[in-house]
XYZ file of C-alpha atoms in Angstrom:
574
model
C 0.000 0.000 0.000
C 2.886 2.331 0.818
C 4.427 1.620 -2.584
C 1.147 2.434 -4.319
C 0.781 5.507 -2.110
C 4.115 6.795 -3.392
C 2.914 6.409 -6.948
C -0.301 8.262 -6.100
C 1.684 11.109 -4.550
C 3.900 11.316 -7.642
C 0.824 11.421 -9.886
C -0.552 14.273 -7.769
C 2.634 16.329 -7.437
C 4.026 15.871 -10.955
C 1.685 18.238 -12.824
C 1.901 20.803 -9.997
C 5.681 20.905 -10.142
C 5.344 21.706 -13.839
C 2.521 24.237 -13.190
C 0.162 22.183 -15.362
C -2.777 22.386 -12.962
C -4.213 25.051 -10.685
C -4.069 24.686 -6.913
C -7.564 26.097 -6.211
C -6.090 28.655 -3.797
C -8.617 31.317 -4.820
C -11.545 28.933 -4.390
C -10.338 27.879 -0.930
C -9.819 31.492 0.130
C -13.350 32.384 -0.972
C -14.769 29.415 0.955
C -12.920 30.376 4.131
C -14.109 33.962 3.843
C -17.698 32.804 3.449
C -17.629 30.591 6.540
C -15.863 33.319 8.527
C -18.900 35.592 8.099
C -21.000 33.023 9.949
C -18.371 32.677 12.675
C -18.255 36.460 13.128
C -21.980 36.528 13.929
C -21.646 33.983 16.724
C -18.358 35.293 18.123
C -19.710 38.840 18.346
C -21.862 37.900 21.350
C -20.211 35.703 24.043
C -23.591 34.741 25.506
C -24.830 33.604 22.120
C -21.650 31.579 21.599
C -21.996 29.931 25.009
C -25.594 28.936 24.309
C -24.627 27.421 20.974
C -21.816 25.411 22.561
C -24.127 24.269 25.347
C -26.641 23.047 22.793
C -23.980 20.919 21.110
C -22.632 19.565 24.398
C -26.139 18.610 25.507
C -26.480 16.459 22.400
C -23.124 14.786 23.039
C -23.934 14.099 26.699
C -27.262 12.514 25.764
C -25.483 10.216 23.288
C -22.863 9.335 25.920
C -25.508 8.489 28.521
C -27.429 6.329 26.037
C -24.248 4.519 25.007
C -23.471 3.595 28.600
C -26.989 2.238 28.987
C -26.643 0.165 25.808
C -23.298 -1.215 26.988
C -25.086 -2.241 30.176
C -27.682 -4.125 28.137
C -30.524 -1.618 28.199
C -32.683 -0.735 25.187
C -32.726 3.015 24.555
C -34.224 5.343 21.972
C -31.484 7.011 19.880
C -30.944 10.740 20.246
C -31.085 11.119 16.453
C -31.539 8.912 13.401
C -30.243 9.250 9.842
C -32.683 10.003 7.085
C -34.371 6.874 5.749
C -32.828 7.561 2.316
C -29.286 7.978 3.719
C -27.366 4.973 2.373
C -24.167 5.747 4.319
C -25.371 4.015 7.496
C -27.289 1.050 6.075
C -24.738 -1.529 7.233
C -25.937 -3.376 10.353
C -22.671 -2.586 12.141
C -23.843 0.993 12.660
C -26.860 -0.269 14.641
C -25.507 -3.397 16.330
C -22.397 -1.852 17.869
C -23.074 0.716 20.631
C -19.730 2.387 19.843
C -20.346 2.826 16.128
C -23.939 3.808 16.822
C -22.654 6.537 19.148
C -20.138 7.694 16.545
C -22.896 7.886 13.936
C -25.211 9.838 16.229
C -22.434 12.224 17.287
C -21.770 12.951 13.627
C -25.464 13.563 12.922
C -25.830 15.845 15.950
C -22.739 17.819 14.924
C -23.821 18.283 11.323
C -27.308 19.375 12.331
C -25.792 21.819 14.814
C -23.474 23.238 12.125
C -26.379 23.686 9.715
C -28.374 25.423 12.448
C -25.475 27.803 13.074
C -25.709 28.996 9.481
C -29.501 29.067 9.428
C -29.705 31.125 12.616
C -26.961 33.608 11.704
C -28.739 36.945 11.278
C -27.810 39.843 9.051
C -26.021 37.796 6.406
C -26.458 38.622 2.746
C -28.834 35.950 1.310
C -26.265 34.844 -1.276
C -23.570 34.636 1.403
C -25.853 32.536 3.604
C -26.678 30.251 0.665
C -22.967 29.748 -0.006
C -22.287 29.072 3.664
C -25.099 26.488 3.833
C -23.688 24.753 0.764
C -20.110 24.773 2.079
C -21.092 23.480 5.510
C -23.045 20.681 3.836
C -20.017 19.761 1.707
C -17.741 19.717 4.750
C -20.268 17.632 6.686
C -20.520 15.131 3.855
C -16.730 14.910 3.587
C -16.065 14.206 7.284
C -18.732 11.527 7.654
C -17.359 8.532 9.612
C -18.586 6.345 6.763
C -15.769 7.760 4.600
C -12.873 6.457 6.724
C -11.565 2.946 7.295
C -11.170 3.124 11.079
C -14.617 4.626 11.699
C -16.688 2.489 9.331
C -17.592 -1.005 10.600
C -18.139 -2.328 7.078
C -14.676 -1.150 5.976
C -13.058 -2.633 9.074
C -14.615 -6.022 8.298
C -13.529 -5.719 4.670
C -9.951 -4.880 5.656
C -9.683 -7.736 8.161
C -11.260 -10.313 5.848
C -8.886 -9.477 2.977
C -5.798 -8.863 5.147
C -5.685 -5.314 3.829
C -5.780 -6.266 0.150
C -8.713 -3.882 -0.333
C -6.501 -0.949 0.687
C -3.748 -1.971 -1.725
C -6.227 -2.204 -4.590
C -7.820 1.058 -3.452
C -4.506 2.888 -3.518
C -3.868 1.579 -7.030
C -7.306 2.847 -8.076
C -6.417 6.217 -6.567
C -3.170 6.327 -8.541
C -4.946 5.436 -11.780
C -7.573 8.142 -11.242
C -4.942 10.800 -10.480
C -3.038 9.879 -13.646
C -6.240 9.915 -15.702
C -7.113 13.351 -14.269
C -3.676 14.824 -14.956
C -3.026 15.395 -11.256
C -6.643 16.083 -10.347
C -8.684 13.333 -8.762
C -11.010 12.088 -11.497
C -13.213 9.687 -9.550
C -14.563 6.870 -11.684
C -18.297 6.432 -11.190
C -18.628 3.561 -13.644
C -16.600 1.134 -15.729
C -15.677 3.439 -18.606
C -14.519 0.505 -20.755
C -18.008 -1.020 -20.774
C -19.501 1.599 -23.095
C -18.722 3.253 -26.385
C -20.734 5.959 -28.109
C -21.993 4.541 -31.377
C -21.494 0.912 -30.308
C -23.829 0.407 -27.331
C -24.856 4.016 -26.660
C -26.442 6.468 -29.126
C -27.300 3.677 -31.548
C -30.607 4.888 -33.023
C -30.085 4.681 -36.817
C -29.687 8.016 -38.554
C -27.355 10.277 -40.516
C -25.599 13.569 -40.010
C -27.098 15.771 -42.741
C -25.417 19.089 -41.912
C -22.494 20.445 -39.910
C -20.810 23.740 -39.146
C -18.321 25.007 -36.576
C -20.773 24.693 -33.680
C -22.964 21.690 -34.377
C -23.889 18.675 -36.422
C -27.540 18.045 -37.291
C -28.720 14.433 -37.175
C -31.854 13.078 -38.855
C -33.078 9.669 -37.697
C -34.376 6.956 -39.995
C -38.148 6.332 -39.839
C -39.484 3.039 -38.460
C -43.151 3.561 -39.403
C -44.884 3.765 -42.780
C -46.397 7.155 -41.981
C -45.117 9.985 -39.810
C -46.499 13.148 -38.294
C -46.412 15.964 -40.792
C -44.720 18.322 -38.295
C -41.091 17.304 -37.692
C -39.376 17.542 -34.303
C -36.061 19.310 -33.647
C -34.293 18.558 -30.343
C -32.012 21.209 -28.823
C -29.905 19.491 -26.125
C -27.724 21.319 -23.600
C -24.164 22.048 -24.730
C -22.823 21.495 -21.219
C -23.543 17.771 -21.715
C -23.677 15.527 -24.758
C -26.968 14.927 -26.548
C -27.018 11.143 -26.177
C -28.571 11.336 -22.728
C -31.731 11.244 -24.862
C -30.370 8.275 -26.834
C -28.758 5.943 -24.315
C -29.432 2.225 -24.784
C -32.280 1.275 -27.104
C -34.521 0.529 -24.097
C -33.953 4.000 -22.582
C -33.756 6.123 -25.719
C -36.276 8.967 -25.849
C -35.209 9.626 -29.438
C -35.863 6.028 -30.533
C -39.239 6.100 -28.775
C -40.214 9.273 -30.657
C -39.191 7.713 -33.968
C -41.185 4.569 -33.164
C -44.267 6.723 -32.471
C -44.093 7.962 -36.047
C -42.193 11.250 -35.726
C -39.519 12.676 -37.978
C -36.803 13.490 -35.460
C -33.782 15.758 -35.829
C -31.300 16.580 -33.082
C -28.458 19.013 -32.696
C -25.127 17.536 -31.610
C -23.032 20.412 -30.274
C -19.295 20.522 -30.908
C -16.986 19.904 -27.956
C -15.374 23.352 -28.265
C -11.780 24.420 -27.847
C -9.975 27.752 -28.162
C -11.208 28.157 -31.757
C -14.753 28.734 -30.455
C -13.668 31.059 -27.610
C -15.601 34.058 -28.996
C -18.767 32.131 -29.837
C -21.546 33.615 -27.710
C -25.177 32.915 -26.921
C -26.312 34.638 -30.101
C -23.919 32.491 -32.176
C -25.418 29.373 -30.663
C -28.839 30.756 -31.587
C -27.982 31.706 -35.179
C -25.518 28.949 -36.109
C -27.272 26.382 -33.939
C -31.048 26.613 -33.688
C -31.763 28.982 -36.594
C -29.496 27.083 -38.989
C -30.993 23.802 -37.837
C -34.494 25.133 -38.579
C -33.380 26.025 -42.103
C -31.939 22.547 -42.594
C -34.977 20.737 -41.148
C -37.214 22.634 -43.597
C -35.063 21.483 -46.533
C -34.897 17.854 -45.363
C -38.563 17.525 -44.357
C -40.260 19.830 -46.828
C -42.069 21.472 -43.904
C -41.628 25.075 -42.858
C -43.263 24.588 -39.446
C -41.284 22.660 -36.832
C -41.881 21.477 -33.257
C -38.877 22.022 -30.979
C -37.725 20.303 -27.795
C -35.214 22.000 -25.490
C -33.528 20.230 -22.582
C -32.062 22.144 -19.593
C -29.857 25.027 -20.834
C -30.733 23.963 -24.387
C -34.285 24.887 -23.425
C -33.116 28.242 -22.050
C -31.424 28.969 -25.374
C -34.577 27.812 -27.167
C -36.751 30.142 -25.054
C -34.566 33.140 -25.887
C -34.636 32.113 -29.552
C -38.448 31.939 -29.472
C -38.548 35.425 -27.935
C -36.125 36.673 -30.598
C -38.270 35.125 -33.355
C -41.427 36.659 -31.871
C -39.798 40.086 -31.978
C -38.578 39.629 -35.570
C -41.762 38.068 -36.997
C -40.322 34.574 -37.521
C -43.076 31.970 -36.948
C -41.347 28.762 -38.069
C -41.625 27.138 -34.628
C -45.186 25.848 -34.333
C -44.974 24.571 -30.743
C -42.290 23.644 -28.264
C -41.415 21.411 -25.330
C -39.188 22.470 -22.462
C -37.572 19.673 -20.443
C -36.377 20.809 -16.980
C -35.827 24.276 -18.424
C -35.415 27.452 -16.398
C -36.292 30.838 -17.858
C -36.472 32.656 -14.542
C -33.461 31.907 -12.294
C -34.651 33.458 -9.034
C -34.947 30.025 -7.412
C -32.262 28.240 -9.418
C -30.999 26.004 -6.621
C -27.492 25.356 -5.368
C -25.752 26.165 -8.653
C -26.228 29.813 -7.679
C -23.601 29.412 -4.949
C -20.946 29.296 -7.684
C -22.044 32.596 -9.223
C -21.265 36.008 -7.818
C -19.195 38.877 -9.192
C -15.986 37.788 -7.504
C -16.247 34.136 -8.510
C -17.217 35.102 -12.056
C -14.186 37.375 -12.352
C -11.926 34.475 -11.355
C -13.680 32.103 -13.757
C -13.593 34.566 -16.658
C -9.889 35.168 -16.124
C -9.235 31.432 -16.314
C -11.439 31.053 -19.401
C -9.690 33.982 -21.096
C -6.343 32.214 -20.735
C -7.629 29.003 -22.341
C -10.572 30.196 -24.434
C -12.955 27.769 -22.764
C -13.989 26.219 -19.467
C -12.712 22.698 -18.987
C -15.422 20.073 -18.899
C -14.108 18.698 -15.609
C -14.900 22.002 -13.850
C -18.595 21.883 -14.701
C -18.741 18.137 -14.011
C -17.251 18.708 -10.553
C -19.809 21.417 -9.801
C -22.683 19.123 -10.762
C -21.247 16.284 -8.669
C -20.966 18.568 -5.630
C -24.696 19.270 -5.824
C -25.225 15.630 -4.829
C -21.907 14.707 -3.252
C -23.420 11.967 -1.074
C -24.626 10.253 -4.254
C -21.977 11.161 -6.832
C -18.706 11.548 -4.899
C -18.364 9.887 -1.500
C -19.920 6.478 -2.297
C -17.319 6.103 -5.052
C -14.481 7.249 -2.777
C -15.471 4.485 -0.364
C -16.054 1.855 -3.055
C -12.996 2.615 -5.205
C -10.344 3.609 -2.652
C -11.408 1.945 0.614
C -13.055 -1.249 -0.596
C -10.696 -1.449 -3.572
C -13.494 -2.377 -5.947
C -14.191 -1.281 -9.488
C -17.420 0.673 -10.054
C -20.295 -1.103 -11.768
C -21.068 -0.414 -15.442
C -23.860 2.178 -15.634
C -24.703 3.937 -18.882
C -26.063 7.087 -17.256
C -22.895 7.591 -15.193
C -20.749 6.978 -18.278
C -22.611 9.847 -19.935
C -22.207 11.940 -16.783
C -18.425 11.470 -16.937
C -18.277 12.231 -20.675
C -18.012 15.969 -20.055
C -17.725 18.801 -22.576
C -15.943 22.128 -22.620
C -17.743 25.496 -22.771
C -16.669 28.460 -24.951
C -15.615 31.440 -22.848
C -18.000 33.988 -24.405
C -21.041 31.716 -24.347
C -20.509 30.515 -20.792
C -19.928 34.019 -19.482
C -23.152 35.270 -21.120
C -25.113 32.358 -19.690
C -23.850 32.757 -16.126
C -24.231 36.543 -16.091
C -27.633 36.854 -17.763
C -29.209 33.838 -16.084
C -27.702 33.095 -12.676
C -26.151 36.451 -11.740
C -28.618 39.078 -12.978
C -31.624 37.043 -14.210
C -31.716 39.472 -17.143
C -33.497 37.075 -19.500
C -36.505 36.838 -17.183
C -36.364 40.573 -16.474
C -36.451 41.456 -20.190
C -33.039 43.137 -20.066
C -30.988 40.672 -22.115
C -30.219 41.117 -25.811
C -29.429 38.707 -28.621
C -28.120 40.039 -31.936
C -29.285 43.521 -30.994
C -32.847 42.458 -30.128
C -34.248 42.858 -26.613
C -35.478 39.510 -25.296
C -39.021 39.481 -23.913
C -40.213 35.929 -23.199
C -43.769 37.160 -22.627
C -43.963 37.542 -26.426
C -43.826 33.750 -26.806
C -47.323 32.629 -27.793
C -46.780 29.130 -29.253
C -48.212 26.100 -27.411
C -45.744 24.821 -24.791
C -45.321 21.559 -22.892
C -43.160 22.325 -19.849
C -41.775 19.379 -17.896
C -40.190 19.702 -14.453
C -38.952 16.919 -12.175
C -39.827 16.675 -8.509
C -36.348 16.100 -7.066
C -34.428 18.300 -9.504
C -31.317 19.847 -7.936
C -30.403 21.824 -11.097
C -33.763 23.169 -12.290
C -36.069 23.080 -9.237
C -39.732 22.526 -10.154
C -40.939 25.824 -8.671
C -38.308 27.648 -10.749
C -39.463 25.884 -13.930
C -43.074 26.716 -13.037
C -42.333 30.432 -12.653
C -40.649 30.528 -16.066
C -43.492 28.653 -17.750
C -45.969 31.169 -16.337
C -44.105 34.024 -17.996
C -45.133 32.759 -21.447
C -48.278 34.051 -23.154
C -49.411 30.992 -25.085
C -51.166 27.820 -23.847
C -48.854 25.959 -21.448
C -49.189 22.400 -20.148
C -47.007 22.123 -17.051
C -46.193 18.568 -15.962
C -44.180 17.391 -12.953
C -42.374 14.050 -13.267
C -41.103 11.936 -10.416
C -37.366 11.572 -9.643
C -34.689 14.056 -10.706
C -33.090 16.040 -13.521
C -32.074 12.977 -15.554
C -34.035 9.942 -14.352
C -37.269 11.924 -14.358
C -36.793 12.770 -18.033
C -35.266 9.503 -19.240
C -38.135 7.305 -18.055
C -39.387 4.926 -20.756
C -43.004 3.777 -20.421
C -42.152 0.063 -20.447
C -40.370 0.388 -17.104
C -43.484 1.736 -15.317
C -41.206 3.687 -12.964
C -42.001 6.826 -11.016
C -45.090 8.894 -11.811
C -46.104 12.314 -13.032
C -48.541 15.023 -11.974
C -50.590 17.237 -14.288
C -53.655 19.468 -14.538
C -53.172 21.484 -11.367
C -54.988 24.824 -10.999
C -53.587 27.468 -13.331
C -52.090 30.466 -11.565
C -48.894 32.020 -10.241
C -48.511 29.689 -7.242
C -46.531 26.478 -7.738
C -47.616 25.202 -4.308
C -51.310 25.558 -5.198
C -50.688 23.853 -8.532
C -48.909 20.945 -6.801
C -51.705 20.551 -4.252
C -54.369 20.303 -6.949
C -52.461 18.328 -9.595
C -53.566 14.798 -10.488
C -51.074 11.962 -10.031
C -50.582 9.365 -12.799
C -48.527 6.175 -12.663
C -45.602 5.640 -14.997
C -43.838 7.744 -17.593
C -44.858 11.171 -18.852
C -43.855 10.229 -22.428
C -47.332 9.014 -23.536
C -48.914 12.137 -22.025
C -46.538 14.242 -24.099
C -47.394 12.334 -27.278
C -51.118 12.849 -26.672
C -50.478 16.572 -26.216
C -48.293 16.765 -29.333
C -50.813 14.844 -31.459
C -53.619 17.176 -30.409
C -51.699 20.092 -31.939
C -50.213 18.202 -34.885
C -52.526 15.337 -35.935
C -51.764 15.294 -39.675
C -49.671 12.463 -41.098
C -47.665 11.963 -44.291
C -45.677 9.049 -45.779
C -42.407 8.355 -43.978
C -39.594 10.650 -45.087
C -36.240 9.539 -46.410
C -33.228 10.975 -44.618
C -32.264 14.259 -46.255
C -35.513 14.304 -48.212
C -33.596 13.682 -51.441
C -32.163 17.198 -51.136
C -29.349 16.786 -48.579
C -26.603 14.183 -48.891
C -25.708 12.410 -45.621
C -22.280 13.292 -44.254
C -21.793 10.311 -41.923
C -23.700 7.868 -39.752
C -25.240 8.975 -36.490
C -24.170 9.804 -33.843
C -21.447 11.625 -35.770
C -17.920 12.785 -34.941
C -18.700 15.761 -32.722
C -20.234 13.759 -29.876
C -17.233 11.412 -29.763
C -14.711 14.198 -29.130
C -13.313 13.795 -25.602
C -12.477 16.678 -23.276
C-alpha cells in the first residue's frame, strides 16, 4: 500500500511541479471567507456563543448516557436517526455496535448543529448565507465517519477479511484516477470501458445531414410507414452531450419518438476548444437553432417545426423563441421544455458558484484558455449531490478497492464537454447572476429579449427532485409565457425523471393542477398518474399536430448524408 501511495503522490505532485494544474487557492480562500462571516456573527456575542456550545454539548452528553446504557444491556431510543434515504449508514454494524452507533449519532448531531449555526446567523447577505449552507453541507458530507476505514464497521470487516488487500487495490485505483485526471482526482463512477458511443450508446439509426463550426444536425431513420407531418427538432444542452436522450435502445427517448411515427432531428453540439472562444449565446442561436431550422425545412419539406429544449438547451430555445417573436419569424409551431429554467430566481445550489468575484476568477481562467474545462462543470454538478456522486465512489474505489459497476447514465455523466468562454460568461451573467433574460433586459443580436412575447403552445416538464432546475423555478418561467402551457411534474430528478421509458413503469407524473402564479397551489391540486410522462406528451403533441404523411427519407432527397449517427462531434473527448 505504501508503494502504491508513493505512486499516487507522484501522480498528484508531478503536474503541480510543472505548473500544469491550478491549486484552487482562490476557491479555498473564498470558501474560508464565506464561513468566517457566519463565525463572526456567533463570536460577536459571548452569551450567544456559550448557548450554541451548550446546545452541542447537551447532544453529546445525551449520546454518551445512552451509550453507557446500551453497553449495560438496556434498550434506549437514539438521540437522532439518519434520514431513511441515507445509504451511508445502512450496514448493520452501525446499529448493532453501541460504539459505532454513538459515533454515527455524534456525527449527525454535529452536522445538524453546524447547519443550524448557518440558518440562525442573522444579518447575512442571502447569497452569502446560501454559499455558507452549501459549504457546511459539503464539509459535513466529507467528514462523515462512513468515509474512513477506522470509523466504518463495514470497511473494518472488509480490511480484516482481505488482510488489507482492499486498501492496496484502493490505492492503485487512486493512482490510476490521479493519472487519468492529470493530477486532479477524477473519480470513476462507472466502468468506462463497458460503453462506447456509437457501439452500445447512441445507436438509433440516422445520418448527419449538416455540420458547421458549432454543431452537427442528425436526422433519424423512420421506423413507421407514416409519420407526423410536423417534424421535431431537439435542442440538447451544450454542457452535456446529446445522447442522454439516446442511451441504450430501451432507454432512448429519441428512438421512442421515432417509433411513435415522428420525424426526429437533433443538434449535436461541438466539444469546443480555443477556436470557439468568442462564440456567444447569439452564435449558438444563429448557427445552432436557426441554422438547424433552415436545414430541417429542406430535409422535411415542412416550414413549421416542433422544438424540444432540454435544460440550458431549453433556455437557449426560449430566448430564440422570444427573438423570433420580436422579428416576426413563426417557423416554430410549438415547443417542449424539459427541466428548463427561464427565470433563475430560485435556481438552486448552482447559484452558490455565481457572484461577481467568482465570475471574475472564472472569466480570467477562461480567457487564458478560451474555454472552461469540462471537468470544472462536471465537478460542480457532482458537488450538488456529493453523497450520491462523490463519496460512495471514494469508499467503493479507494477503501473497498473495488471497481465501479457499469452504468450507462454515469458513463454519460463522466463524458463531459468544454464550454466556450463567451457563451458561458453570457449564460452565467444573464441567467444566474442578474436574471436578465426573465427581467427582459438581455439582448441577442441587438434584439431585446421578452419571453412574454412567446405565444406558441408549450409543454413544460419539471422533475420533482431536480437539484439543477427546481420545479418551482421551472413553473415560474413557464408562467411568464403568453401561449397555452401544459405544465407537468415528473417523479425523480433532472435525468431519471426525463429519461423514463413507459415500459419500465417507474415513477409517476402530476398534471392538470390549478392554473395560476402559485406552484404550491398547482402541486396541491395536480392529479397523479402512474408511470412515464412520455405518452402524455405524445397525446399533447398529437392534439396540436394530428396530420400524417408518408415516412420521409433521410435528407428528403435534397441533402446528402455526411456520416452515420451519432457523428464525430459527440465522440470528441475533453
